[in-house]
PDB file of C-alpha atoms and ligand atoms in Angstrom:
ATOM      1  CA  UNK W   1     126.732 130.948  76.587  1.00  0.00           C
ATOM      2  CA  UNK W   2     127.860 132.806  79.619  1.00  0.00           C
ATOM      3  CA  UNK W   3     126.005 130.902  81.731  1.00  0.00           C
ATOM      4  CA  UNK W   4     127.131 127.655  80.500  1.00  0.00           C
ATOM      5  CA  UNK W   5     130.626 128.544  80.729  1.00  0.00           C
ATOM      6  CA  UNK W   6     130.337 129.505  84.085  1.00  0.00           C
ATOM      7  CA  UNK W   7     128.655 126.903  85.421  1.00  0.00           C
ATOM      8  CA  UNK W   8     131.507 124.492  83.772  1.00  0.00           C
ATOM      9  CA  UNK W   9     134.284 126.646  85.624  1.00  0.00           C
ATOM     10  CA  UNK W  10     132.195 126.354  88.993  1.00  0.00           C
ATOM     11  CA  UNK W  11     131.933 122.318  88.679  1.00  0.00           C
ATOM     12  CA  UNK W  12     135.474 121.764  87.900  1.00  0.00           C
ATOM     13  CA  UNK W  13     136.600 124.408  91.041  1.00  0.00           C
ATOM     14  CA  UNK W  14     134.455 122.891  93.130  1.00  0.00           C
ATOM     15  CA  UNK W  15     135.675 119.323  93.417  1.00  0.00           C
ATOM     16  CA  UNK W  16     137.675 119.817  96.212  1.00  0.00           C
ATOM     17  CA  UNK W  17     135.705 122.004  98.767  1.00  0.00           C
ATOM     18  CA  UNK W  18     131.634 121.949  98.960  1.00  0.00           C
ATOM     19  CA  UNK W  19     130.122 124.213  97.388  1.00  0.00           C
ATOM     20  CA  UNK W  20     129.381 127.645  99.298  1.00  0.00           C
ATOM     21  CA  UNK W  21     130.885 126.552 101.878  1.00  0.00           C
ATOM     22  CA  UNK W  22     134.000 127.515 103.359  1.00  0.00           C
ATOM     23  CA  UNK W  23     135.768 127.224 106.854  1.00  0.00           C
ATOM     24  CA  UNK W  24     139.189 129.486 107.854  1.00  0.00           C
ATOM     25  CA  UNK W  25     142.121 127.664 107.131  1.00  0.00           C
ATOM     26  CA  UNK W  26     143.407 125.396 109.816  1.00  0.00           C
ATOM     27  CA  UNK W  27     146.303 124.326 111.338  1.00  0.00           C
ATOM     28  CA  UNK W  28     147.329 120.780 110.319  1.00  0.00           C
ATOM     29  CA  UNK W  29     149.772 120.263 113.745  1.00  0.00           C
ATOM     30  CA  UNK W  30     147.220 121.769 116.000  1.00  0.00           C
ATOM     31  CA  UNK W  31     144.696 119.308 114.477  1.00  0.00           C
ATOM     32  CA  UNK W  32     146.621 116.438 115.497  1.00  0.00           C
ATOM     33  CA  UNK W  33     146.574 117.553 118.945  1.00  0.00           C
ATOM     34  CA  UNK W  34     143.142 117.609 118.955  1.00  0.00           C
ATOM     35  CA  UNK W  35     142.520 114.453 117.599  1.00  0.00           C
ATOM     36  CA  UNK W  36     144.825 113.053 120.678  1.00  0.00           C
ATOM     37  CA  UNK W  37     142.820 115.363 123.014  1.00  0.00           C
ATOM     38  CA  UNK W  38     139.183 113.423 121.410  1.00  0.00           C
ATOM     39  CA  UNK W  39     140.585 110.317 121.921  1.00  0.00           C
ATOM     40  CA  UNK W  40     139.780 109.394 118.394  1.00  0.00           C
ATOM     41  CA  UNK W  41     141.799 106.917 117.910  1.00  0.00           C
ATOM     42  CA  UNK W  42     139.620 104.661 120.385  1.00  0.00           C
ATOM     43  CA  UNK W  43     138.125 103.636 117.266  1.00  0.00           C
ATOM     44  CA  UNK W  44     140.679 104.937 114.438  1.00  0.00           C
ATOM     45  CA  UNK W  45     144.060 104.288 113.156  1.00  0.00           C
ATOM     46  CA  UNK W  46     146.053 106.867 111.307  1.00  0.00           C
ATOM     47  CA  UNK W  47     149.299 107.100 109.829  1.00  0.00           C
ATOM     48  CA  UNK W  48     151.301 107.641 112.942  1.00  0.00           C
ATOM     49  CA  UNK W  49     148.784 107.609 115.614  1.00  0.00           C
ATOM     50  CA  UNK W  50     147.748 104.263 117.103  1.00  0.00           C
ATOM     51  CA  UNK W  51     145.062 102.760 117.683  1.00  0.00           C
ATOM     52  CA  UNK W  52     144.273 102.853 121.559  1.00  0.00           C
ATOM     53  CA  UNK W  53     141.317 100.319 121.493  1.00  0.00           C
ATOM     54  CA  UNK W  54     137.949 101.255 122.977  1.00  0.00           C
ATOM     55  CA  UNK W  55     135.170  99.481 124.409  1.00  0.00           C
ATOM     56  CA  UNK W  56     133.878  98.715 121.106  1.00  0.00           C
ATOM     57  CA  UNK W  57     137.015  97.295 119.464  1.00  0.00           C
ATOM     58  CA  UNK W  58     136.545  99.084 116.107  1.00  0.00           C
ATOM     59  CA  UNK W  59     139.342 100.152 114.243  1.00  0.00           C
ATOM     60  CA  UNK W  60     138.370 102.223 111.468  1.00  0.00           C
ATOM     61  CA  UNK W  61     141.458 103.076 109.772  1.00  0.00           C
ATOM     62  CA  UNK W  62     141.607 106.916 108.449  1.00  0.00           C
ATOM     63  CA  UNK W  63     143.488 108.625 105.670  1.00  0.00           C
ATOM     64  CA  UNK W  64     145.873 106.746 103.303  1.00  0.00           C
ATOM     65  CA  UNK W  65     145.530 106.193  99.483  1.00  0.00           C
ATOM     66  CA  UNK W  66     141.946 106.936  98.069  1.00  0.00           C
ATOM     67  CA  UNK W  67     140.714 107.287  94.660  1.00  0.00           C
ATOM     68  CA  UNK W  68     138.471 110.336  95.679  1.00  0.00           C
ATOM     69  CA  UNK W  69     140.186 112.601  97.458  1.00  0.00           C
ATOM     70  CA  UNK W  70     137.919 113.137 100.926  1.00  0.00           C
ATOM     71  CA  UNK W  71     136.432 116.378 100.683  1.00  0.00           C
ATOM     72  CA  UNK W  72     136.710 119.126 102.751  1.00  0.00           C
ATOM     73  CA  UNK W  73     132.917 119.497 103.107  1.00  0.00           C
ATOM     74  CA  UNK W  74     132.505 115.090 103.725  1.00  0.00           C
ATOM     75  CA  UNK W  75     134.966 115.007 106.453  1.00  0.00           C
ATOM     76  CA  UNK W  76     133.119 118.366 108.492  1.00  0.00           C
ATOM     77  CA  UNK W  77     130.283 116.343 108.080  1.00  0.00           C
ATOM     78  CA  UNK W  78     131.668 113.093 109.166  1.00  0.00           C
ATOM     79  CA  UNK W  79     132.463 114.461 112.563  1.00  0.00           C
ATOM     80  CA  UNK W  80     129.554 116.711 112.535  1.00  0.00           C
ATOM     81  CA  UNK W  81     126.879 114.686 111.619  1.00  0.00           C
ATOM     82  CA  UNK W  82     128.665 110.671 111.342  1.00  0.00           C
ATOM     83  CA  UNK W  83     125.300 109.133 110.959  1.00  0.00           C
ATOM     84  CA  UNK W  84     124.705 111.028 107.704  1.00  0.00           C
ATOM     85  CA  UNK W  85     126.370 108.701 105.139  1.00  0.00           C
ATOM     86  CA  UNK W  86     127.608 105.866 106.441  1.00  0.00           C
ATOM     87  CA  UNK W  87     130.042 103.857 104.654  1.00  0.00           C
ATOM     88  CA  UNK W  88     128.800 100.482 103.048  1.00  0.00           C
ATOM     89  CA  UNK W  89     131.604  98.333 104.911  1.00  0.00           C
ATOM     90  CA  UNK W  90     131.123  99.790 108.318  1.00  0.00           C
ATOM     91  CA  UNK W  91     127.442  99.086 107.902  1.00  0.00           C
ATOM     92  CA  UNK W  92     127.899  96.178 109.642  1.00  0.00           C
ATOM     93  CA  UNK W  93     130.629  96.844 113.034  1.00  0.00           C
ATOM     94  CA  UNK W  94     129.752 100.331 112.641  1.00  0.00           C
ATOM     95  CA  UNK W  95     126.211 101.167 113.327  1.00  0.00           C
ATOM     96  CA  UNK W  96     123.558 100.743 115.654  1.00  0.00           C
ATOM     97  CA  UNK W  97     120.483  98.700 114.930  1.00  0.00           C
ATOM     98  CA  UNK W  98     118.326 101.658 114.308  1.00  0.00           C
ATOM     99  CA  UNK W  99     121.362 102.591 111.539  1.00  0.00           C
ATOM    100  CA  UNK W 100     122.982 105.599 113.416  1.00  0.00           C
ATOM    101  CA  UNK W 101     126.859 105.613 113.487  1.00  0.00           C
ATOM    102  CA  UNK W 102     128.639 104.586 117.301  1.00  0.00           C
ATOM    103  CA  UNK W 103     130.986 107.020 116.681  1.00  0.00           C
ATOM    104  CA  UNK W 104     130.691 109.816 119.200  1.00  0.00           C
ATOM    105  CA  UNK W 105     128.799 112.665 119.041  1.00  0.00           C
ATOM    106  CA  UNK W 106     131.013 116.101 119.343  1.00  0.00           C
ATOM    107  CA  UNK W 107     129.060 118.590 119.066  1.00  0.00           C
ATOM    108  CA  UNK W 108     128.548 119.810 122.414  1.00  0.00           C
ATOM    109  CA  UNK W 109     132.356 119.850 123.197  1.00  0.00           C
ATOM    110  CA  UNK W 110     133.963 120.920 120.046  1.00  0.00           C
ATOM    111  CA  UNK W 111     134.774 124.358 119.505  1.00  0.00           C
ATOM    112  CA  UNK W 112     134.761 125.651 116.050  1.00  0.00           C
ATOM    113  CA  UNK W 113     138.121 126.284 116.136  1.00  0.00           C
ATOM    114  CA  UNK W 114     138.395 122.851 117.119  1.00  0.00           C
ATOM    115  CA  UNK W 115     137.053 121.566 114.627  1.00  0.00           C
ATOM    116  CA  UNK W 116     138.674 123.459 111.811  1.00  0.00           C
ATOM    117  CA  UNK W 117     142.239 122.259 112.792  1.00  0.00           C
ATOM    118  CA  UNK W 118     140.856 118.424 112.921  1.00  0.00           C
ATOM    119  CA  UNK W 119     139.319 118.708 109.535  1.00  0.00           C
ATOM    120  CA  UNK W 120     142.644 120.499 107.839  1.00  0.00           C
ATOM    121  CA  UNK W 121     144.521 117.471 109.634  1.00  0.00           C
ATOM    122  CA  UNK W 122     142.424 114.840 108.655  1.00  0.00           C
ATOM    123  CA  UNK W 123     142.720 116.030 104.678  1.00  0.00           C
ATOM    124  CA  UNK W 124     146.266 116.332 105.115  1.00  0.00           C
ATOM    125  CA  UNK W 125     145.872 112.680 105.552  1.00  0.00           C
ATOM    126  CA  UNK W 126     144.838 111.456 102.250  1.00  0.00           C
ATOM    127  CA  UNK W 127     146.312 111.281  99.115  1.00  0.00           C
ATOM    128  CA  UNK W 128     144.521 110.621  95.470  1.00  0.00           C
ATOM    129  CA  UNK W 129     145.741 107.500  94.012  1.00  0.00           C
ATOM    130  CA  UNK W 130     144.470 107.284  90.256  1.00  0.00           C
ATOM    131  CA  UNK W 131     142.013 104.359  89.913  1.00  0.00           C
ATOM    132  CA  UNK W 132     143.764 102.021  87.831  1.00  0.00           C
ATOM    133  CA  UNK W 133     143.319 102.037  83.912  1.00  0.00           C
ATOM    134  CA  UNK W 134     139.605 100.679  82.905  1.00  0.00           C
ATOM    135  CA  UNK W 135     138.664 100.629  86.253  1.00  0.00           C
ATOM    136  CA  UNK W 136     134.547 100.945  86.395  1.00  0.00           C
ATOM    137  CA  UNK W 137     133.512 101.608  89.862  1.00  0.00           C
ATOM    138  CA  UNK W 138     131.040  98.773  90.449  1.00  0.00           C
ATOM    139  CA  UNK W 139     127.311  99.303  91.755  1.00  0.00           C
ATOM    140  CA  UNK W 140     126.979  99.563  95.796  1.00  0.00           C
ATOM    141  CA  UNK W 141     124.954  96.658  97.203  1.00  0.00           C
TER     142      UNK W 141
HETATM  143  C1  HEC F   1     133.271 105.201 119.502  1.00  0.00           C
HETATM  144  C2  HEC F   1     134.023 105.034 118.262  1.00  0.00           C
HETATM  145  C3  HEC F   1     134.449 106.271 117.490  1.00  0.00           C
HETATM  146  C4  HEC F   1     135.150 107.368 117.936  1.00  0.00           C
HETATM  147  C5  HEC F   1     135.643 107.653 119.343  1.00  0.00           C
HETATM  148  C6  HEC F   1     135.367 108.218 116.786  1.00  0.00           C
HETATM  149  N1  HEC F   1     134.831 107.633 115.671  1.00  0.00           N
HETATM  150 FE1  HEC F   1     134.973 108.321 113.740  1.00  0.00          FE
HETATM  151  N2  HEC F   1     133.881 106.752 113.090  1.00  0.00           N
HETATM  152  C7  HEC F   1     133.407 105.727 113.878  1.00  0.00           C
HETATM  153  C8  HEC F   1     132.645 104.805 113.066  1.00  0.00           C
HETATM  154  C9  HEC F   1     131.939 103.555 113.562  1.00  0.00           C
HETATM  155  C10 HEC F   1     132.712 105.305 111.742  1.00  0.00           C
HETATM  156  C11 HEC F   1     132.127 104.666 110.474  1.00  0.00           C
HETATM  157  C12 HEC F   1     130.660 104.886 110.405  1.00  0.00           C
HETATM  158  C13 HEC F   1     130.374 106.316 110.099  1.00  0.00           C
HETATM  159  O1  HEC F   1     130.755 106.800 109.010  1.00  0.00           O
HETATM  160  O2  HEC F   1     129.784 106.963 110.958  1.00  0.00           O
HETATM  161  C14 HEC F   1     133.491 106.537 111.800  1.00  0.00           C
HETATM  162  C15 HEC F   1     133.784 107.315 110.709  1.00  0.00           C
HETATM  163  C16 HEC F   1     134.609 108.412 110.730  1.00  0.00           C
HETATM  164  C17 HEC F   1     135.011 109.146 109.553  1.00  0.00           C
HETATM  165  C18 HEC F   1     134.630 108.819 108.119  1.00  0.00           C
HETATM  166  C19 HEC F   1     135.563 107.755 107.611  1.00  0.00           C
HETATM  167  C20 HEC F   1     135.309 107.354 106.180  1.00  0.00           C
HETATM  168  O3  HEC F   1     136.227 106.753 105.593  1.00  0.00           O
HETATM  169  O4  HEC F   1     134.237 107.616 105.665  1.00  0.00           O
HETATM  170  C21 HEC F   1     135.833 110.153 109.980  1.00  0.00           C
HETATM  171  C22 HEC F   1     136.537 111.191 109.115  1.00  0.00           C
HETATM  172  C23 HEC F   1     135.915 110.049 111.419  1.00  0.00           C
HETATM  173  N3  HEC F   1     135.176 108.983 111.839  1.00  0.00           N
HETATM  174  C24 HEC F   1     136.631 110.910 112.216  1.00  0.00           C
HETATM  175  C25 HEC F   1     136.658 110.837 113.613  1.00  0.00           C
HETATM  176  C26 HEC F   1     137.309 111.815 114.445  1.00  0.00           C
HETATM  177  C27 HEC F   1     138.063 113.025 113.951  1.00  0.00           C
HETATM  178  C28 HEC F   1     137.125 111.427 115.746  1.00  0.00           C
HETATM  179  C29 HEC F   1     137.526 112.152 117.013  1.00  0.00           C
HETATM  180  C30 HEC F   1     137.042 113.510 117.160  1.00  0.00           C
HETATM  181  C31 HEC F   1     136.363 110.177 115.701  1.00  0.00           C
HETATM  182  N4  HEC F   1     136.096 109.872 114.399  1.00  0.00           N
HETATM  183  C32 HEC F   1     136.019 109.433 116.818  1.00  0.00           C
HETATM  184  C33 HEC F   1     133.614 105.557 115.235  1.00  0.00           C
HETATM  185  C34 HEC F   1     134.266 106.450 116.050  1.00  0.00           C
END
């Protein structure tokens, strides 16, 4: 019984943040200067940030109204590691033939730091919009 109660706290506190894992807090306005600093809006748009345009010509827009709330853990990850998951509707202007993401690889040039102020930015970002009333998420194809 213990168990089971526990385990049904842990699910429903762990929506929001991955599970076991946990960066510092960051600094929201700092973020945004290092977003400028990446250039990442060569290939995103976000609230009040332009998009600048790169070679590529994508515009990904970022943040905004979602029904999921990005997580803290999905966003390290999407400037982490980009080509783990990538979204059905960039598929297309979005990946490489061999199905890796063209969005820039950080890792070398990021500090941690870094990288915590981006990611407390980019959540700032989005806001949970409630799916509307008998809405049934359809199948991905
Ligand atoms: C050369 C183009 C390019 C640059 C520069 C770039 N990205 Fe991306 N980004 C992409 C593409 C393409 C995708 C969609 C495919 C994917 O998920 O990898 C993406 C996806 C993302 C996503 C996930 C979006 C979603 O809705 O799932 C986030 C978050 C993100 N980028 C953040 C950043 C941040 C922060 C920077 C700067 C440090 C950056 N990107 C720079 C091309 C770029």
């Amino acid at each position: 019984m213990f168990t089971l109660l526990c385990g049904a706290l842990l699910v429903s506190s762990c929506n929001e943040q991955a599970r076991g894992f946990a960066l510092p807090e960051g600094e929201v306005l700092e973020g945004k200067v290092i977003y400028m600093k990446f250039s990442c809006n060569e290939c995103h748009s976000i609230s009040d940030i332009e998009w600048k345009g790169g070679s590529d010509s994508l515009n990904i827009p970022l943040g905004g109204e979602v029904t999921n709330k990005k997580t803290y853990g999905g966003l390290v990850t999407s400037v982490i590691n980009p080509s783990h998951e990538i979204a059905q509707q960039y598929k297309q202007e979005g990946s490489t033939e061999e199905g890796l993401s063209k969005m820039e690889n950080y890792n070398e040039v990021m500090t941690i730091q870094e990288l915590i102020d981006l990611v407390a930015f980019l959540q700032s970002e989005y806001k949970i919009k409630a799916p509307p009333e008998n809405y049934y998420y359809p199948y991905p194809r």
